Amino acid sequence: MDLSAAQHPLKAKGTLFTHSLLSALMVFLLAYLCLTLSAESSHFTPLWFPTAAVIMLMFHQPPRNWPLHLILSGIGMCIASFLLFGLSWFPVKLTLINLLEAIVCTLLLRRVLKPDDPLNGLASWLKFVFCAVIFTPMFSALLAASLAPAPGETFWQPFSTWFISEAIGVLALAPIGLVYRRSMLRTLNLFELLLVLLGTLTFSSLALLNLPFPFTFIILPLLWAAISLPRLEAFIICFTTTLMITVMISLGLLHFQDRGTFLSDVTVYLPLMLILIPAHAMAMVMHAFRVEKEHIVESEARFRNALEYSAIGMALVSPEGKWLQVNQALCKLLRYPPETLRRLTFQEITHPDDLNADLTQLQDLLDGHISSYTMEKRYIRSDGESVWTLLAVSLVRDPQGQPLYFISQVEDINELKRTEAENRSLVERITLANQAGGIGVWEWMLNGDKLTWDKRMFELYELTPDQTPTLALWSSLLLEEDRERIGRQVATLSDRHRPFVMEFRIKTRLGGIRHIRGQGNTILDEHGEPKRMIGTNIDMTEIKSLAEALHEEKERLHITLDAIGEGVISTDREMRITFMNPVAEQMCGWPLEMALGMPINGVVRMTNGQNGPEIENPVQNCLQEGPPLPAEYALVLHSRDGRRFDVQESVSPLKTIEGEVMGAVMVLQDVSAS
């Protein structure tokens, strides 16, 4: 680990040095080429590419790597000059000015251009031209003409030569380095580039040698290359054409009219700049056009995919209502094939009851009163079935504000509407049931004192609808004897988290007492903490009164049965004993606790006479609607403890309100004494 970490900086330094050395070699070759085309060592070179090479190398490198690039590039320039013209200080001074120009230009370009794509449009190219083609060449030309003047020339002659050589060199070469990316090699059409390059160079050389005003004709193939090729290929062709023209001028193949001494070489090389500028500008315009076209194509593809593969129905609809484009989800929802749907209008498949509302909002959208609208509407499917949908519509207009088409989003809510109808019906049934049963519904948010009541709750507690129910108000309505007990129960409800039931009494407005049964449950939040309680209240006053009356009646009946001298036994329909009075217990020898639930045949055993045969229990005859026992029978009851009683029996069925037999009552009268 430590060894690899220590080797990593050394490897990075080695890579940087190799890259800088290769860059310096390229600068050396460009300097050697330009100096070879120069007539004399004491004059400024009429075309200079090394500065452009240094600029494009430094632009893509961090500033910490610049010193090595500058040193090696400067050495390369000086060596090229020394090889051609011998040792002197003159090329050293010029090299220092070149390097200073490269530094200033790179700093300006890094400030005004984007690092990832410097020449991404005409605006960025104009910034490049101002900084790299006009400002910094003029700045370095002033330094060169002032600090290293050519012998025997005026100030303007070296200034103009330096300026035009640097400007053309940067304009022709620097754009190639600024836009170049290694990934471009995968998309580079080498055959097309070579074909266009060969045609351009051939046409340009023939025009230069045979046509008047040749630069007028040379611009044509350059513009054609800028229009038909990507910007990198177009810049390469412009650079190659510039290099070819310079070589032809240096070799004396081109003859120009005598030029004045004021501008010197500017009149010869200025046309090069004039043909490069429109060609480069056209290349940038076409690049921006291609990028915009790619964005449009990508945007259309994204929109088409979003439309086609959307989970909800989407469509483009004309202002007249015709379906222009529909996706699969919409066709599946409406059960129409796409070609059939495109022959229809939305008006034709809209439910008649929803059409007017839709057209009204559509007209408001066309008139500009609204920007979009959403509504629930029904469409008629191909099989005639109606389907509920949620429709969202927006309008797309052209630059003049005229409507182009509607964007419609259609979501299937048929199941939701069916569920809503079922829920509405369920709520209505629950409401009606609550009203019929006198049930009031309440809710209490545990973080406050306020209660939420329905209408029945206000009726139960005899409050007006304008009163706000609170926990304190409810507690004040409780009967004083129940208030403390109910308060303790309420305090523990939030801790138990289970259904609860409590009964209490309240005071009515007229001073009466009303019995209330309250029940409910605690609702928990997503963290399992109690959030609210919901429950019901029901008036139990009538039931309580009835229960008390029944209890009193039952007590009177029991006292009466206990007081009479006959034995009374009741059974259910299966002849199991449900009740025996004390006389019956004494006569049968069975206490009630033991006899409850036993078959009556095992408790009441009777014979016809003292030692006669055992007879069938009269209760069985009564429940099965059989004939009663003969009157001449002398019934004898045999007690559990062996005693015998002469008895007379009477059996009657017990019936419900509907007349169904639910048991029988047998009365045994001891007639032993008589």
Tab-separated table of N, CA and C in Angstrom, residues 350-482:
chain	number	residue	atom	x	y	z
A	350	THR	N	-67.670	10.839	-26.111
A	350	THR	CA	-67.915	11.386	-24.777
A	350	THR	C	-69.362	11.131	-24.386
A	351	HIS	N	-69.584	10.757	-23.149
A	351	HIS	CA	-70.943	10.521	-22.662
A	351	HIS	C	-71.763	11.808	-22.813
A	352	PRO	N	-72.985	11.711	-23.333
A	352	PRO	CA	-73.783	12.930	-23.570
A	352	PRO	C	-73.968	13.792	-22.329
A	353	ASP	N	-74.066	13.175	-21.157
A	353	ASP	CA	-74.283	13.955	-19.934
A	353	ASP	C	-73.056	14.772	-19.537
A	354	ASP	N	-71.871	14.424	-20.048
A	354	ASP	CA	-70.637	15.125	-19.679
A	354	ASP	C	-70.102	16.020	-20.789
A	355	LEU	N	-70.709	15.974	-21.976
A	355	LEU	CA	-70.145	16.675	-23.127
A	355	LEU	C	-70.203	18.186	-22.967
A	356	ASN	N	-71.331	18.725	-22.511
A	356	ASN	CA	-71.463	20.180	-22.410
A	356	ASN	C	-70.460	20.771	-21.426
A	357	ALA	N	-70.270	20.111	-20.286
A	357	ALA	CA	-69.300	20.615	-19.304
A	357	ALA	C	-67.896	20.610	-19.884
A	358	ASP	N	-67.552	19.574	-20.647
A	358	ASP	CA	-66.233	19.496	-21.268
A	358	ASP	C	-66.047	20.589	-22.313
A	359	LEU	N	-67.039	20.786	-23.181
A	359	LEU	CA	-66.933	21.803	-24.235
A	359	LEU	C	-66.874	23.212	-23.657
A	360	THR	N	-67.568	23.444	-22.552
A	360	THR	CA	-67.535	24.772	-21.926
A	360	THR	C	-66.129	25.114	-21.441
A	361	GLN	N	-65.495	24.184	-20.744
A	361	GLN	CA	-64.135	24.442	-20.262
A	361	GLN	C	-63.146	24.491	-21.424
A	362	LEU	N	-63.398	23.707	-22.466
A	362	LEU	CA	-62.526	23.740	-23.640
A	362	LEU	C	-62.560	25.106	-24.304
A	363	GLN	N	-63.735	25.710	-24.371
A	363	GLN	CA	-63.854	27.041	-24.968
A	363	GLN	C	-63.161	28.094	-24.109
A	364	ASP	N	-63.281	27.967	-22.790
A	364	ASP	CA	-62.561	28.892	-21.900
A	364	ASP	C	-61.056	28.766	-22.101
A	365	LEU	N	-60.587	27.549	-22.358
A	365	LEU	CA	-59.160	27.333	-22.606
A	365	LEU	C	-58.742	27.985	-23.921
A	366	LEU	N	-59.556	27.849	-24.954
A	366	LEU	CA	-59.247	28.471	-26.247
A	366	LEU	C	-59.282	29.992	-26.153
A	367	ASP	N	-60.203	30.525	-25.348
A	367	ASP	CA	-60.323	31.981	-25.206
A	367	ASP	C	-59.255	32.573	-24.301
A	368	GLY	N	-58.455	31.734	-23.659
A	368	GLY	CA	-57.390	32.227	-22.794
A	368	GLY	C	-57.830	32.569	-21.392
A	369	HIS	N	-59.063	32.218	-21.009
A	369	HIS	CA	-59.526	32.516	-19.662
A	369	HIS	C	-58.871	31.614	-18.626
A	370	ILE	N	-58.512	30.401	-19.024
A	370	ILE	CA	-57.834	29.455	-18.136
A	370	ILE	C	-56.641	28.872	-18.884
A	371	SER	N	-55.651	28.379	-18.146
A	371	SER	CA	-54.462	27.784	-18.771
A	371	SER	C	-54.577	26.273	-18.910
A	372	SER	N	-55.441	25.648	-18.113
A	372	SER	CA	-55.674	24.213	-18.189
A	372	SER	C	-56.913	23.912	-17.372
A	373	TYR	N	-57.428	22.711	-17.522
A	373	TYR	CA	-58.563	22.321	-16.699
A	373	TYR	C	-58.524	20.819	-16.454
A	374	THR	N	-59.189	20.424	-15.360
A	374	THR	CA	-59.292	19.023	-14.968
A	374	THR	C	-60.741	18.736	-14.614
A	375	MET	N	-61.241	17.610	-15.079
A	375	MET	CA	-62.621	17.256	-14.792
A	375	MET	C	-62.774	15.738	-14.843
A	376	GLU	N	-63.831	15.267	-14.180
A	376	GLU	CA	-64.210	13.869	-14.268
A	376	GLU	C	-65.269	13.726	-15.352
A	377	LYS	N	-65.047	12.812	-16.268
A	377	LYS	CA	-66.006	12.621	-17.349
A	377	LYS	C	-66.025	11.149	-17.745
A	378	ARG	N	-67.068	10.809	-18.481
A	378	ARG	CA	-67.230	9.439	-18.951
A	378	ARG	C	-67.024	9.371	-20.460
A	379	TYR	N	-66.272	8.355	-20.881
A	379	TYR	CA	-66.145	8.032	-22.298
A	379	TYR	C	-66.965	6.775	-22.587
A	380	ILE	N	-67.369	6.656	-23.837
A	380	ILE	CA	-68.102	5.479	-24.279
A	380	ILE	C	-67.132	4.591	-25.036
A	381	ARG	N	-66.912	3.385	-24.524
A	381	ARG	CA	-65.987	2.464	-25.147
A	381	ARG	C	-66.568	1.892	-26.433
A	382	SER	N	-65.724	1.140	-27.145
A	382	SER	CA	-66.157	0.568	-28.411
A	382	SER	C	-67.298	-0.421	-28.234
A	383	ASP	N	-67.419	-1.065	-27.045
A	383	ASP	CA	-68.508	-2.000	-26.800
A	383	ASP	C	-69.739	-1.334	-26.220
A	384	GLY	N	-69.743	0.017	-26.153
A	384	GLY	CA	-70.897	0.742	-25.647
A	384	GLY	C	-70.887	0.962	-24.152
A	385	GLU	N	-69.931	0.402	-23.451
A	385	GLU	CA	-69.843	0.561	-22.001
A	385	GLU	C	-69.241	1.918	-21.653
A	386	SER	N	-69.734	2.530	-20.593
A	386	SER	CA	-69.196	3.816	-20.137
A	386	SER	C	-68.080	3.589	-19.128
A	387	VAL	N	-67.056	4.437	-19.184
A	387	VAL	CA	-65.940	4.331	-18.258
A	387	VAL	C	-65.645	5.713	-17.693
A	388	TRP	N	-65.520	5.809	-16.396
A	388	TRP	CA	-65.199	7.079	-15.733
A	388	TRP	C	-63.697	7.347	-15.848
A	389	THR	N	-63.347	8.594	-16.169
A	389	THR	CA	-61.944	8.995	-16.289
A	389	THR	C	-61.737	10.352	-15.639
A	390	LEU	N	-60.486	10.608	-15.269
A	390	LEU	CA	-60.069	11.941	-14.818
A	390	LEU	C	-59.297	12.573	-15.962
A	391	LEU	N	-59.852	13.635	-16.540
A	391	LEU	CA	-59.296	14.274	-17.733
A	391	LEU	C	-58.570	15.556	-17.350
A	392	ALA	N	-57.318	15.692	-17.789
A	392	ALA	CA	-56.539	16.927	-17.613
A	392	ALA	C	-56.132	17.412	-18.999
A	393	VAL	N	-56.448	18.666	-19.306
A	393	VAL	CA	-56.243	19.206	-20.652
A	393	VAL	C	-55.451	20.505	-20.562
A	394	SER	N	-54.441	20.648	-21.422
A	394	SER	CA	-53.701	21.905	-21.583
A	394	SER	C	-53.574	22.185	-23.072
A	395	LEU	N	-53.287	23.445	-23.413
A	395	LEU	CA	-53.273	23.882	-24.812
A	395	LEU	C	-51.877	24.337	-25.203
A	396	VAL	N	-51.429	23.918	-26.377
A	396	VAL	CA	-50.155	24.362	-26.943
A	396	VAL	C	-50.460	25.341	-28.063
A	397	ARG	N	-49.818	26.514	-28.018
A	397	ARG	CA	-50.034	27.554	-29.019
A	397	ARG	C	-48.748	27.798	-29.799
A	398	ASP	N	-48.879	28.374	-30.997
A	398	ASP	CA	-47.711	28.735	-31.794
A	398	ASP	C	-47.182	30.083	-31.331
A	399	PRO	N	-46.037	30.551	-31.870
A	399	PRO	CA	-45.481	31.846	-31.419
A	399	PRO	C	-46.440	33.011	-31.573
A	400	GLN	N	-47.385	32.916	-32.496
A	400	GLN	CA	-48.361	33.996	-32.681
A	400	GLN	C	-49.564	33.851	-31.756
A	401	GLY	N	-49.580	32.822	-30.916
A	401	GLY	CA	-50.663	32.645	-29.970
A	401	GLY	C	-51.833	31.849	-30.502
A	402	GLN	N	-51.719	31.311	-31.709
A	402	GLN	CA	-52.805	30.517	-32.272
A	402	GLN	C	-52.743	29.090	-31.718
A	403	PRO	N	-53.914	28.482	-31.431
A	403	PRO	CA	-53.911	27.121	-30.869
A	403	PRO	C	-53.424	26.093	-31.877
A	404	LEU	N	-52.515	25.227	-31.427
A	404	LEU	CA	-52.001	24.153	-32.275
A	404	LEU	C	-52.685	22.830	-31.960
A	405	TYR	N	-52.619	22.404	-30.697
A	405	TYR	CA	-53.245	21.149	-30.311
A	405	TYR	C	-53.383	21.122	-28.789
A	406	PHE	N	-54.255	20.244	-28.343
A	406	PHE	CA	-54.441	20.023	-26.913
A	406	PHE	C	-53.623	18.802	-26.482
A	407	ILE	N	-53.097	18.860	-25.258
A	407	ILE	CA	-52.473	17.701	-24.626
A	407	ILE	C	-53.446	17.193	-23.578
A	408	SER	N	-53.949	15.981	-23.802
A	408	SER	CA	-54.952	15.406	-22.906
A	408	SER	C	-54.345	14.224	-22.157
A	409	GLN	N	-54.580	14.213	-20.856
A	409	GLN	CA	-54.186	13.089	-20.010
A	409	GLN	C	-55.464	12.475	-19.453
A	410	VAL	N	-55.634	11.192	-19.711
A	410	VAL	CA	-56.874	10.495	-19.352
A	410	VAL	C	-56.518	9.354	-18.403
A	411	GLU	N	-56.969	9.471	-17.159
A	411	GLU	CA	-56.673	8.460	-16.141
A	411	GLU	C	-57.936	7.678	-15.808
A	412	ASP	N	-57.806	6.382	-15.747
A	412	ASP	CA	-58.940	5.502	-15.460
A	412	ASP	C	-59.285	5.589	-13.974
A	413	ILE	N	-60.494	6.098	-13.677
A	413	ILE	CA	-60.966	6.168	-12.291
A	413	ILE	C	-62.283	5.406	-12.143
A	414	ASN	N	-62.530	4.481	-13.064
A	414	ASN	CA	-63.790	3.738	-13.032
A	414	ASN	C	-63.920	2.950	-11.739
A	415	GLU	N	-62.835	2.278	-11.351
A	415	GLU	CA	-62.862	1.506	-10.110
A	415	GLU	C	-62.991	2.421	-8.903
A	416	LEU	N	-62.342	3.588	-8.980
A	416	LEU	CA	-62.436	4.547	-7.884
A	416	LEU	C	-63.864	5.061	-7.736
A	417	LYS	N	-64.525	5.360	-8.866
A	417	LYS	CA	-65.907	5.835	-8.801
A	417	LYS	C	-66.823	4.739	-8.258
A	418	ARG	N	-66.575	3.488	-8.658
A	418	ARG	CA	-67.388	2.398	-8.133
A	418	ARG	C	-67.181	2.250	-6.620
A	419	THR	N	-65.925	2.373	-6.204
A	419	THR	CA	-65.644	2.293	-4.770
A	419	THR	C	-66.267	3.463	-4.023
A	420	GLU	N	-66.228	4.663	-4.638
A	420	GLU	CA	-66.855	5.829	-4.011
A	420	GLU	C	-68.354	5.616	-3.854
A	421	ALA	N	-68.972	5.049	-4.900
A	421	ALA	CA	-70.406	4.791	-4.814
A	421	ALA	C	-70.712	3.784	-3.709
A	422	GLU	N	-69.886	2.733	-3.623
A	422	GLU	CA	-70.091	1.751	-2.560
A	422	GLU	C	-69.871	2.375	-1.191
A	423	ASN	N	-68.829	3.199	-1.070
A	423	ASN	CA	-68.575	3.865	0.212
A	423	ASN	C	-69.705	4.823	0.568
A	424	ARG	N	-70.207	5.544	-0.444
A	424	ARG	CA	-71.304	6.479	-0.198
A	424	ARG	C	-72.544	5.725	0.271
A	425	SER	N	-72.808	4.588	-0.397
A	425	SER	CA	-73.956	3.775	0.012
A	425	SER	C	-73.755	3.216	1.408
A	426	LEU	N	-72.505	2.790	1.695
A	426	LEU	CA	-72.213	2.262	3.023
A	426	LEU	C	-72.385	3.329	4.090
A	427	VAL	N	-71.893	4.549	3.796
A	427	VAL	CA	-72.032	5.644	4.762
A	427	VAL	C	-73.503	5.979	4.976
A	428	GLU	N	-74.280	5.955	3.881
A	428	GLU	CA	-75.706	6.226	4.021
A	428	GLU	C	-76.376	5.177	4.889
A	429	ARG	N	-76.009	3.895	4.655
A	429	ARG	CA	-76.602	2.832	5.470
A	429	ARG	C	-76.209	2.973	6.932
A	430	ILE	N	-74.916	3.283	7.164
A	430	ILE	CA	-74.467	3.450	8.550
A	430	ILE	C	-75.167	4.632	9.203
A	431	THR	N	-75.301	5.732	8.438
A	431	THR	CA	-75.971	6.915	8.981
A	431	THR	C	-77.417	6.613	9.315
A	432	LEU	N	-78.110	5.942	8.372
A	432	LEU	CA	-79.505	5.591	8.625
A	432	LEU	C	-79.626	4.637	9.804
A	433	ALA	N	-78.688	3.666	9.881
A	433	ALA	CA	-78.719	2.727	11.004
A	433	ALA	C	-78.483	3.451	12.318
A	434	ASN	N	-77.530	4.390	12.311
A	434	ASN	CA	-77.270	5.153	13.531
A	434	ASN	C	-78.474	5.988	13.931
A	435	GLN	N	-79.101	6.604	12.908
A	435	GLN	CA	-80.277	7.414	13.210
A	435	GLN	C	-81.421	6.556	13.725
A	436	ALA	N	-81.610	5.389	13.077
A	436	ALA	CA	-82.694	4.503	13.518
A	436	ALA	C	-82.417	3.934	14.896
A	437	GLY	N	-81.152	3.635	15.157
A	437	GLY	CA	-80.809	3.060	16.453
A	437	GLY	C	-80.507	4.093	17.513
A	438	GLY	N	-80.568	5.366	17.138
A	438	GLY	CA	-80.282	6.409	18.118
A	438	GLY	C	-78.828	6.439	18.546
A	439	ILE	N	-77.914	6.072	17.650
A	439	ILE	CA	-76.493	5.992	17.980
A	439	ILE	C	-75.807	7.293	17.581
A	440	GLY	N	-75.066	7.882	18.485
A	440	GLY	CA	-74.278	9.075	18.203
A	440	GLY	C	-72.803	8.722	18.046
A	441	VAL	N	-72.130	9.397	17.119
A	441	VAL	CA	-70.717	9.121	16.839
A	441	VAL	C	-69.887	10.310	17.305
A	442	TRP	N	-68.775	10.029	17.996
A	442	TRP	CA	-67.902	11.087	18.502
A	442	TRP	C	-66.449	10.767	18.149
A	443	GLU	N	-65.624	11.815	18.186
A	443	GLU	CA	-64.182	11.666	17.932
A	443	GLU	C	-63.434	12.664	18.801
A	444	TRP	N	-62.305	12.206	19.317
A	444	TRP	CA	-61.498	13.047	20.217
A	444	TRP	C	-60.037	12.935	19.809
A	445	MET	N	-59.445	14.081	19.396
A	445	MET	CA	-58.015	14.164	19.132
A	445	MET	C	-57.301	14.312	20.470
A	446	LEU	N	-56.409	13.359	20.765
A	446	LEU	CA	-55.834	13.285	22.110
A	446	LEU	C	-54.938	14.451	22.459
A	447	ASN	N	-54.510	15.227	21.448
A	447	ASN	CA	-53.626	16.358	21.751
A	447	ASN	C	-54.405	17.623	22.096
A	448	GLY	N	-55.726	17.521	22.226
A	448	GLY	CA	-56.521	18.698	22.543
A	448	GLY	C	-57.720	18.325	23.388
A	449	ASP	N	-58.566	19.313	23.663
A	449	ASP	CA	-59.743	19.130	24.506
A	449	ASP	C	-61.026	19.077	23.683
A	450	LYS	N	-60.919	19.444	22.415
A	450	LYS	CA	-62.109	19.564	21.570
A	450	LYS	C	-62.584	18.199	21.099
A	451	LEU	N	-63.914	18.018	21.073
A	451	LEU	CA	-64.544	16.802	20.589
A	451	LEU	C	-65.282	17.095	19.286
A	452	THR	N	-65.418	16.067	18.470
A	452	THR	CA	-66.198	16.178	17.241
A	452	THR	C	-67.410	15.272	17.374
A	453	TRP	N	-68.602	15.872	17.267
A	453	TRP	CA	-69.848	15.136	17.436
A	453	TRP	C	-70.657	15.183	16.161
A	454	ASP	N	-71.462	14.111	15.944
A	454	ASP	CA	-72.451	14.181	14.879
A	454	ASP	C	-73.760	14.736	15.444
A	455	LYS	N	-74.769	14.798	14.605
A	455	LYS	CA	-76.040	15.411	14.999
A	455	LYS	C	-76.687	14.679	16.157
A	456	ARG	N	-76.619	13.342	16.130
A	456	ARG	CA	-77.267	12.562	17.181
A	456	ARG	C	-76.639	12.816	18.540
A	457	MET	N	-75.336	13.068	18.604
A	457	MET	CA	-74.685	13.355	19.881
A	457	MET	C	-75.242	14.622	20.507
A	458	PHE	N	-75.457	15.655	19.692
A	458	PHE	CA	-76.045	16.890	20.221
A	458	PHE	C	-77.446	16.625	20.761
A	459	GLU	N	-78.211	15.746	20.094
A	459	GLU	CA	-79.557	15.434	20.562
A	459	GLU	C	-79.506	14.666	21.871
A	460	LEU	N	-78.568	13.726	21.993
A	460	LEU	CA	-78.468	12.943	23.221
A	460	LEU	C	-78.182	13.826	24.430
A	461	TYR	N	-77.286	14.782	24.258
A	461	TYR	CA	-76.862	15.631	25.380
A	461	TYR	C	-77.636	16.939	25.432
A	462	GLU	N	-78.625	17.089	24.517
A	462	GLU	CA	-79.512	18.255	24.503
A	462	GLU	C	-78.714	19.556	24.406
A	463	LEU	N	-77.738	19.560	23.457
A	463	LEU	CA	-76.961	20.767	23.177
A	463	LEU	C	-77.385	21.330	21.828
A	464	THR	N	-77.200	22.621	21.648
A	464	THR	CA	-77.513	23.263	20.373
A	464	THR	C	-76.314	23.139	19.436
A	465	PRO	N	-76.545	23.127	18.108
A	465	PRO	CA	-75.429	22.939	17.164
A	465	PRO	C	-74.361	24.006	17.228
A	466	ASP	N	-74.689	25.207	17.747
A	466	ASP	CA	-73.688	26.263	17.805
A	466	ASP	C	-72.736	26.104	18.990
A	467	GLN	N	-73.013	25.172	19.901
A	467	GLN	CA	-72.127	24.920	21.029
A	467	GLN	C	-70.974	24.019	20.584
A	468	THR	N	-69.805	24.280	21.135
A	468	THR	CA	-68.619	23.487	20.809
A	468	THR	C	-68.409	22.441	21.883
A	469	PRO	N	-68.540	21.160	21.542
A	469	PRO	CA	-68.347	20.129	22.565
A	469	PRO	C	-66.871	19.992	22.936
A	470	THR	N	-66.606	19.969	24.208
A	470	THR	CA	-65.254	19.763	24.725
A	470	THR	C	-65.303	18.690	25.803
A	471	LEU	N	-64.127	18.217	26.175
A	471	LEU	CA	-64.049	17.195	27.222
A	471	LEU	C	-64.579	17.746	28.545
A	472	ALA	N	-64.287	19.007	28.813
A	472	ALA	CA	-64.751	19.612	30.064
A	472	ALA	C	-66.269	19.760	30.063
A	473	LEU	N	-66.846	20.177	28.917
A	473	LEU	CA	-68.302	20.310	28.833
A	473	LEU	C	-68.980	18.960	28.996
A	474	TRP	N	-68.439	17.951	28.355
A	474	TRP	CA	-69.024	16.609	28.477
A	474	TRP	C	-68.963	16.122	29.928
A	475	SER	N	-67.827	16.353	30.585
A	475	SER	CA	-67.686	15.916	31.978
A	475	SER	C	-68.681	16.629	32.887
A	476	SER	N	-68.973	17.896	32.591
A	476	SER	CA	-69.913	18.651	33.428
A	476	SER	C	-71.344	18.141	33.294
A	477	LEU	N	-71.633	17.456	32.175
A	477	LEU	CA	-72.985	16.939	31.972
A	477	LEU	C	-73.204	15.601	32.658
A	478	LEU	N	-72.132	14.952	33.130
A	478	LEU	CA	-72.275	13.665	33.802
A	478	LEU	C	-72.913	13.847	35.170
A	479	LEU	N	-73.639	12.808	35.580
A	479	LEU	CA	-74.192	12.811	36.932
A	479	LEU	C	-73.043	12.819	37.934
A	480	GLU	N	-73.196	13.559	38.991
A	480	GLU	CA	-72.085	13.761	39.924
A	480	GLU	C	-71.584	12.442	40.508
A	481	GLU	N	-72.515	11.477	40.722
A	481	GLU	CA	-72.112	10.191	41.285
A	481	GLU	C	-71.229	9.393	40.315
A	482	ASP	N	-71.326	9.654	39.016
A	482	ASP	CA	-70.549	8.901	38.020
A	482	ASP	C	-69.305	9.644	37.552
